[in-house]
Coordinates of C-alpha atoms and ligand atoms in Angstrom, one line a residue:
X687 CA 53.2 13.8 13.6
X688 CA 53.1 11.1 11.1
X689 CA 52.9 8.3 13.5
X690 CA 49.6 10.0 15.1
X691 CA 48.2 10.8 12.0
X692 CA 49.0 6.8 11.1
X693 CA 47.6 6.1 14.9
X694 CA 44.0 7.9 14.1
X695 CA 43.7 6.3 10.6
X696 CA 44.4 2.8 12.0
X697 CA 41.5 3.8 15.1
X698 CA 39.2 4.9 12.4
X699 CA 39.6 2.0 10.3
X700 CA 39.1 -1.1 12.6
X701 CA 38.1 0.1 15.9
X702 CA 35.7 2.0 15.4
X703 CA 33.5 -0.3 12.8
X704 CA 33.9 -3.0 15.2
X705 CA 32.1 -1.1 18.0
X706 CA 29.5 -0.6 15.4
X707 CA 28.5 -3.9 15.4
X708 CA 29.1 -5.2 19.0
X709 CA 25.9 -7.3 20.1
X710 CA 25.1 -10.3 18.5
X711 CA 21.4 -8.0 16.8
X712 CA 22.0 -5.1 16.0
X713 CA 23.9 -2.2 15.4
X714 CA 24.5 -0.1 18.9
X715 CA 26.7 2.7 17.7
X716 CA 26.1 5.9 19.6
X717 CA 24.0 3.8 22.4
X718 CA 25.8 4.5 25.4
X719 CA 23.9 2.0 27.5
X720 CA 24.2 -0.6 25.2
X721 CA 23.8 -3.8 26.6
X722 CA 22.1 -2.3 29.7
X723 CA 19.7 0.2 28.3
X724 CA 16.1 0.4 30.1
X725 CA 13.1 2.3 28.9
X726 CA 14.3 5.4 30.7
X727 CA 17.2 5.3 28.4
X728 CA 14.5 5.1 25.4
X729 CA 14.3 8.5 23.4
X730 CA 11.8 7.7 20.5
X731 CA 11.2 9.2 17.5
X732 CA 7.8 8.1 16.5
X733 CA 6.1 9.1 12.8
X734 CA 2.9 8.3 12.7
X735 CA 0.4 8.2 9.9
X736 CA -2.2 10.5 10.8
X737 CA -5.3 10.9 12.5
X738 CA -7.7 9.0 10.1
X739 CA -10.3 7.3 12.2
X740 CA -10.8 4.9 15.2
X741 CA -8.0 2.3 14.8
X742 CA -5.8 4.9 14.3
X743 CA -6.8 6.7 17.5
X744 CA -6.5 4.1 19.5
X745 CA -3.0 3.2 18.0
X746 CA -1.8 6.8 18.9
X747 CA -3.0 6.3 23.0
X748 CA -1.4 2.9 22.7
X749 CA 2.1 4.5 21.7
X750 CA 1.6 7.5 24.3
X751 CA -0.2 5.9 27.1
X752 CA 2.6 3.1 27.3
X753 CA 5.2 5.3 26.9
X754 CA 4.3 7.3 29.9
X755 CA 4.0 4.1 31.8
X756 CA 7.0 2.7 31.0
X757 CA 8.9 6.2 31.5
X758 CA 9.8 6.2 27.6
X759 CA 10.7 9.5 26.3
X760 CA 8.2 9.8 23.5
X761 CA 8.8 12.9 20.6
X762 CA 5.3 12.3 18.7
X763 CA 4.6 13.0 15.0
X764 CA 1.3 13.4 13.2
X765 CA 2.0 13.0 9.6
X766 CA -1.1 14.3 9.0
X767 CA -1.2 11.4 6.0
X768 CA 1.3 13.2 3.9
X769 CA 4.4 10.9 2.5
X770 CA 6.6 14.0 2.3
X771 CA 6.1 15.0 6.2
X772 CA 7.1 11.7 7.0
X773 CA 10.2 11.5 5.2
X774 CA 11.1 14.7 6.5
X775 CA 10.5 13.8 10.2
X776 CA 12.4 10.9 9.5
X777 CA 15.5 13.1 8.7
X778 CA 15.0 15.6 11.5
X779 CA 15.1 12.5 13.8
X780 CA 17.7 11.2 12.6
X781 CA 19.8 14.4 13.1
X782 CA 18.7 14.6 16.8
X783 CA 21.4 13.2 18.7
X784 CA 18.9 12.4 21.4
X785 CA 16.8 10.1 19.7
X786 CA 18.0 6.1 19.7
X787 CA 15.2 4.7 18.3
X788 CA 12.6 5.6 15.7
X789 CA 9.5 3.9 15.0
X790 CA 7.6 4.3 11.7
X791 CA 4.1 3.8 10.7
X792 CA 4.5 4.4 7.0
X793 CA 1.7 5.8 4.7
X794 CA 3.2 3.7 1.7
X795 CA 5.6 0.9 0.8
X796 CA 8.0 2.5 -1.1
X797 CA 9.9 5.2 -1.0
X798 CA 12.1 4.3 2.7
X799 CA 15.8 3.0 1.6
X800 CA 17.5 5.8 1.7
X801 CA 16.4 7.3 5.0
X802 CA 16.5 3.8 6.4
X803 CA 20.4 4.4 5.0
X804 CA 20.9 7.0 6.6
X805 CA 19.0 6.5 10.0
X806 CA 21.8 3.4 9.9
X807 CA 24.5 5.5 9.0
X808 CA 23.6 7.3 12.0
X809 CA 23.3 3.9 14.1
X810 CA 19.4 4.8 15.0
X811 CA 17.3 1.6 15.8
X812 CA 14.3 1.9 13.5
X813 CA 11.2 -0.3 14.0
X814 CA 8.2 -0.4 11.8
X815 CA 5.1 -0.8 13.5
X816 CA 1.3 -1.8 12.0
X817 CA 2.6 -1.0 8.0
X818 CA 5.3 -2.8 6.2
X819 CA 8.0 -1.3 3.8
X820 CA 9.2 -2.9 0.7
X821 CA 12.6 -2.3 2.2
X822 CA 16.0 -4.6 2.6
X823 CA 15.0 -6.4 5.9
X824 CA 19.1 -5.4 7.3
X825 CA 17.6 -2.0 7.4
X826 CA 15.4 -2.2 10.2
X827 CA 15.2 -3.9 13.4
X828 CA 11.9 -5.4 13.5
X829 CA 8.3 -5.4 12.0
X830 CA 5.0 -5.5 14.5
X831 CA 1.8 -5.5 12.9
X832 CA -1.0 -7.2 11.2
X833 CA -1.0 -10.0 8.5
X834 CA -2.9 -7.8 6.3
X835 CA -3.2 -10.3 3.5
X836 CA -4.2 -13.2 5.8
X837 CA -7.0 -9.9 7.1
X838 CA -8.4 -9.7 3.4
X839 CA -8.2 -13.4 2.9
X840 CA -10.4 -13.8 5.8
X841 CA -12.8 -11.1 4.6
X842 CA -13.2 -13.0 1.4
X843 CA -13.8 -16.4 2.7
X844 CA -16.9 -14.8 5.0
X845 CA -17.8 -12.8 1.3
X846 CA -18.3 -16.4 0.3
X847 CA -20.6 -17.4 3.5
X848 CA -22.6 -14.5 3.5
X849 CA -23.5 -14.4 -0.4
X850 CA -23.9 -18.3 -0.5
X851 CA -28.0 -18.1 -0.9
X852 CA -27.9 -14.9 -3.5
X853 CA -27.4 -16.1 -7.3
X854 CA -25.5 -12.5 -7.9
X855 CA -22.4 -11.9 -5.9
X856 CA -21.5 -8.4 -7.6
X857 CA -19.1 -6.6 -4.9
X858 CA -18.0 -3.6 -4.5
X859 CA -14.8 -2.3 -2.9
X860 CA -13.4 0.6 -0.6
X861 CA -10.1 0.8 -0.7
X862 CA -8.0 2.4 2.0
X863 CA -4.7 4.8 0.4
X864 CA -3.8 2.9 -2.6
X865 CA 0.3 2.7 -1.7
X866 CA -0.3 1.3 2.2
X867 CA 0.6 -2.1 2.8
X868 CA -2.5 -2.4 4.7
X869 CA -4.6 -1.5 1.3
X870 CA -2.4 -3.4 -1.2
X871 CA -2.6 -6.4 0.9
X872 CA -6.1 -6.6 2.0
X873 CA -6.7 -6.2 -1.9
X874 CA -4.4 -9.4 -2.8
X875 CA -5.9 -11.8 0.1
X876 CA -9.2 -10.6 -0.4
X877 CA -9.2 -11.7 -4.2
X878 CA -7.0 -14.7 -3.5
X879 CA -9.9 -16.1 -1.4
X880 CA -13.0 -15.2 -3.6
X881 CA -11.1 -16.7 -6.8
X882 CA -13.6 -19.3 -8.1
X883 CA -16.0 -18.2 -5.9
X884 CA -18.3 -16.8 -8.7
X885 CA -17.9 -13.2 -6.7
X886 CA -17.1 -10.0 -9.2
X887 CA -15.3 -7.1 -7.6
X888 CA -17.9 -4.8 -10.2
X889 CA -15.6 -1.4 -8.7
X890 CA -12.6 -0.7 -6.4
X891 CA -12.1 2.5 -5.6
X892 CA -10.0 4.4 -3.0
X893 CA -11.5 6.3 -0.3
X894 CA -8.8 6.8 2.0
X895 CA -9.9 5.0 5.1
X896 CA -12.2 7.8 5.5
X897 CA -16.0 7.5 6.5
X898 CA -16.6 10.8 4.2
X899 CA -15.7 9.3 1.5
X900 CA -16.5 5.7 1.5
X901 CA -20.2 7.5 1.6
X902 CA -19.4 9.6 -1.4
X903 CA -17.5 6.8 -3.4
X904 CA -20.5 4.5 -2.6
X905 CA -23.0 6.8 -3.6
X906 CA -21.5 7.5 -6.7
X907 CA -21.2 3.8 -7.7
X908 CA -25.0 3.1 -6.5
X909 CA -25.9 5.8 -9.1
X910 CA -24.1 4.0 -11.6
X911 CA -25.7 0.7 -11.0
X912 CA -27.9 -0.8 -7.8
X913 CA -27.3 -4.3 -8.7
X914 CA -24.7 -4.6 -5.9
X915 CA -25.1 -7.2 -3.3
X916 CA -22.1 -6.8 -1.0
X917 CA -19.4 -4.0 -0.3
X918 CA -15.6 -5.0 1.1
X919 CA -14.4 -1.5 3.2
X920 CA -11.0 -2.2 3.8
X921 CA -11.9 -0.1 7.5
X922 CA -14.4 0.5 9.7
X923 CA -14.8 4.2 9.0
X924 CA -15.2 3.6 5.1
X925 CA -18.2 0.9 5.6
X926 CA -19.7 2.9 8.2
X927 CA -19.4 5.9 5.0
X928 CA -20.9 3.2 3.1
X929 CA -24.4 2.1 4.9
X930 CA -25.1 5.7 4.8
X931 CA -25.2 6.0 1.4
X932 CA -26.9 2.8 0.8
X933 CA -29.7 4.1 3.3
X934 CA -29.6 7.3 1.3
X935 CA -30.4 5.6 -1.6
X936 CA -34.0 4.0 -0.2
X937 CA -31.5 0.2 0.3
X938 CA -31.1 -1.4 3.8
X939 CA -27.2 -1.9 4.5
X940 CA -26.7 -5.0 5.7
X941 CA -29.8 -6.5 4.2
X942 CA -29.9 -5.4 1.0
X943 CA -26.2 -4.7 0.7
X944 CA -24.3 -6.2 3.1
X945 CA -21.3 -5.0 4.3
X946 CA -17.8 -6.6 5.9
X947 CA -15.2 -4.4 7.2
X948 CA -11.8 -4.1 8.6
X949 CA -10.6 -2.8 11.9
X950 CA -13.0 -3.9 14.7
X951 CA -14.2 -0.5 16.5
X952 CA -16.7 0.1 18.6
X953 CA -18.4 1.9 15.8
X954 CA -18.3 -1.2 13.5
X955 CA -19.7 -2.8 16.5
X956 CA -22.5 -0.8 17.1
X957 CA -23.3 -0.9 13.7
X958 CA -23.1 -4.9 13.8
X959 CA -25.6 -4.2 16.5
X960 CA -27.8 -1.9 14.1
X961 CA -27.5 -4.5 11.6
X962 CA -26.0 -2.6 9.1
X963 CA -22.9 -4.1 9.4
X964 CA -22.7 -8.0 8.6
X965 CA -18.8 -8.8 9.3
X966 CA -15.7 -7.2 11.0
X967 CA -12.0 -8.5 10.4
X968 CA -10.2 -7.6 13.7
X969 CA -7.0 -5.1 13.1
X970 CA -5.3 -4.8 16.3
X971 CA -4.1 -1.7 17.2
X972 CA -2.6 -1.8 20.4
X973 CA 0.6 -2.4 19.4
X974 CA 2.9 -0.4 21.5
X975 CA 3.9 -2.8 24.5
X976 CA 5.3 -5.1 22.1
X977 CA 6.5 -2.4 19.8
X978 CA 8.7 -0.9 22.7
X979 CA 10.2 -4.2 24.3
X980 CA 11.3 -5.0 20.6
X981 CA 13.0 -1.5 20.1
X982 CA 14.6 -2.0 23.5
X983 CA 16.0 -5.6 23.2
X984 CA 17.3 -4.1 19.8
X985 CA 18.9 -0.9 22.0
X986 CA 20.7 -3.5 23.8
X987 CA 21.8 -5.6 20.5
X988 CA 19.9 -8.0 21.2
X989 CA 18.6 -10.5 18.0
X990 CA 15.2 -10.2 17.0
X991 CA 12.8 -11.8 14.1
X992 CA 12.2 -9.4 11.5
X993 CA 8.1 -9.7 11.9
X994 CA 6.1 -10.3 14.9
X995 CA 2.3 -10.7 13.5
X996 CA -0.9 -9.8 15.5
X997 CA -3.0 -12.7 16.3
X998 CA -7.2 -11.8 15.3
X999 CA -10.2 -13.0 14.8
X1000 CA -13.4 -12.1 13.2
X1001 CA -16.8 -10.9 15.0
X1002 CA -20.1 -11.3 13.6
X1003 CA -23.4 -9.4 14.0
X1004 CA -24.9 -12.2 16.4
X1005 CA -22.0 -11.7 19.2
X1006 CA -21.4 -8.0 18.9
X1007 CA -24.0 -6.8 21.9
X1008 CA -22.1 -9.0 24.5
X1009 CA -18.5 -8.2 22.6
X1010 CA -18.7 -4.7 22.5
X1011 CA -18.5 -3.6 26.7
X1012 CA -15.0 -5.5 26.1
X1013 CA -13.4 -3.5 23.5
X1014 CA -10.7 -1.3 23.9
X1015 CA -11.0 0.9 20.8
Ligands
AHR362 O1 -2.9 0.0 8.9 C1 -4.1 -0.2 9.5 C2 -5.2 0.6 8.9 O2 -4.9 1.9 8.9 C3 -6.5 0.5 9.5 O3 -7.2 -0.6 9.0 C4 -7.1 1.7 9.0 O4 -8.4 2.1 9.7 C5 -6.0 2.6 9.4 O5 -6.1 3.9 9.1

């Protein structure tokens, strides 16, 4: 009796951590077809933001349409851009002994390390996909998505083109949901590149990425002053919110007030074409291809970089007719 006992303890103490951590990458605990795992071995957990707007969208059909492709079993969450429904999917993921892999798009920064724990704990692969976390790096597999900072850097420096003939360069800003990495760091490059420019940011205000209110935020700061020469919408949706409210207030957007925004949909296109729209920062979205291989070389333990960043560009009023049959989203 005491010899088993002694038997199981000695199992528990070094066998079974060092089976935790065979595979040069990652974790694979629980993985049965770990190192040989395809995508039909893939059973993803996926928490998703929400249902915000165009980029968003199109960042949805990229997770589902590719997962069908590549046979992935896909268990789909719409967050429906609440923090707590997120952390709770997290956990009931987590507890599903079916799921290997669980890829987050997070609504804010904070908040992750202890489900991030726990999903480890429970030798899940997490990947983070379009948002980063201020989270120990050891506590996911990988990062896909955007250089947001570089996105609002590139933003400013065309602020500083496009007001270079006006003597006031009073902006305004839309700002997507204030704890995102994709707001926080939009704001940071975005006033890294106008510093010295002579640019004032005159009022930044949140309007959560939502065409609704980047039309009621605007209006409310053109009734407070009309000496505004330029807005920065951190998306699509809020500048297209915004040229509404300028044209509501007898201004032409674009003209009068112009406007550059984030994203690159085929609604900021159109309104490039309309001319209501100056500049768009491209945000891809179609992330999922990559997003998947990752998670599946990190099934099968293999190493990986912690961030993979999107290459973009920026597209201008005077190219968007012959861009826009291209897009995808
Ligand atoms: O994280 C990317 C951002 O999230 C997009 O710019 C915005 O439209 C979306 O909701």
């Amino acid at each position: 009796m005491t010899k088993k006992f002694f038997t199981i303890v000695l199992i528990l103490l070094f066998i079974v951590p060092f089976t935790a951590f065979v595979g040069c990458g990652h974790e694979t605990r629980g993985v049965k077809c770990s190192p040989h795992c395809t995508y039909n071995d893939m059973v993803v957990g996926f928490i998703q933001t929400g249902s915000e707007g165009g980029w968003r969208t199109a960042n949805t059909a990229s997770f589902k349409e590719t997962a069908q492709q590549l046979g992935i079993n896909l268990n789909f969450y719409d967050a429906q851009n609440k923090l707590e429904n997120q952390v709770s999917a997290f956990r009931n993921f987590i507890a599903d002994p079916k799921v290997n892999v669980i890829i987050l798009a997070a609504l804010e920064t904070t908040g992750w390390e202890d489900v991030l724990k726990e999903a480890k704990v429970a030798g899940k692969i997490v990947v983070l996909e379009d948002r980063r976390i201020d989270a120990a790096e050891n506590l996911y597999a990988i990062y896909i998505g955007s250089d947001f900072t570089e996105e609002g850097r590139k933003a400013g420096r065309e602020m500083i083109t496009l007001l270079n003939d006006s003597t006031k360069k009073n902006v305004v800003e839309l700002v997507g949901n204030v704890g995102s990495s994709a707001a926080k760091d939009r704001g940071t490059g975005f006033r890294e590149a106008i510093d010295g420019s002579g640019i004032v940011i005159t009022e930044s205000q949140t309007a959560n990425w939502s065409a609704t209110e980047g039309k009621d935020v605007m209006a409310a700061f053109l009734k407070k002053s009309k000496d505004i020469q330029a807005v920065f919408a951190q998306n699509d949706e809020m500048g297209m919110g915004a040229a509404l409210a300028i044209k509501e207030a007898g201004l032409k957007p674009g003209v009068d007030i112009k406007i550059i925004t984030v994203d690159g949909t085929a609604g900021a296109f159109k309104g490039m074409i309309a001319g209501e729209i100056n500049t768009v920062i491209e945000c891809n979205p179609l992330l999922a291809p990559q997003v998947y291989e990752a998670a599946l070389k990190a099934l099968n333990g293999d190493a990986l970089p912690k961030w993979v960043p999107s290459h973009e560009g920026v597209f201008y009023q005077k190219d968007a007719e012959a861009i826009l049959p291209t897009r995808k989203y």
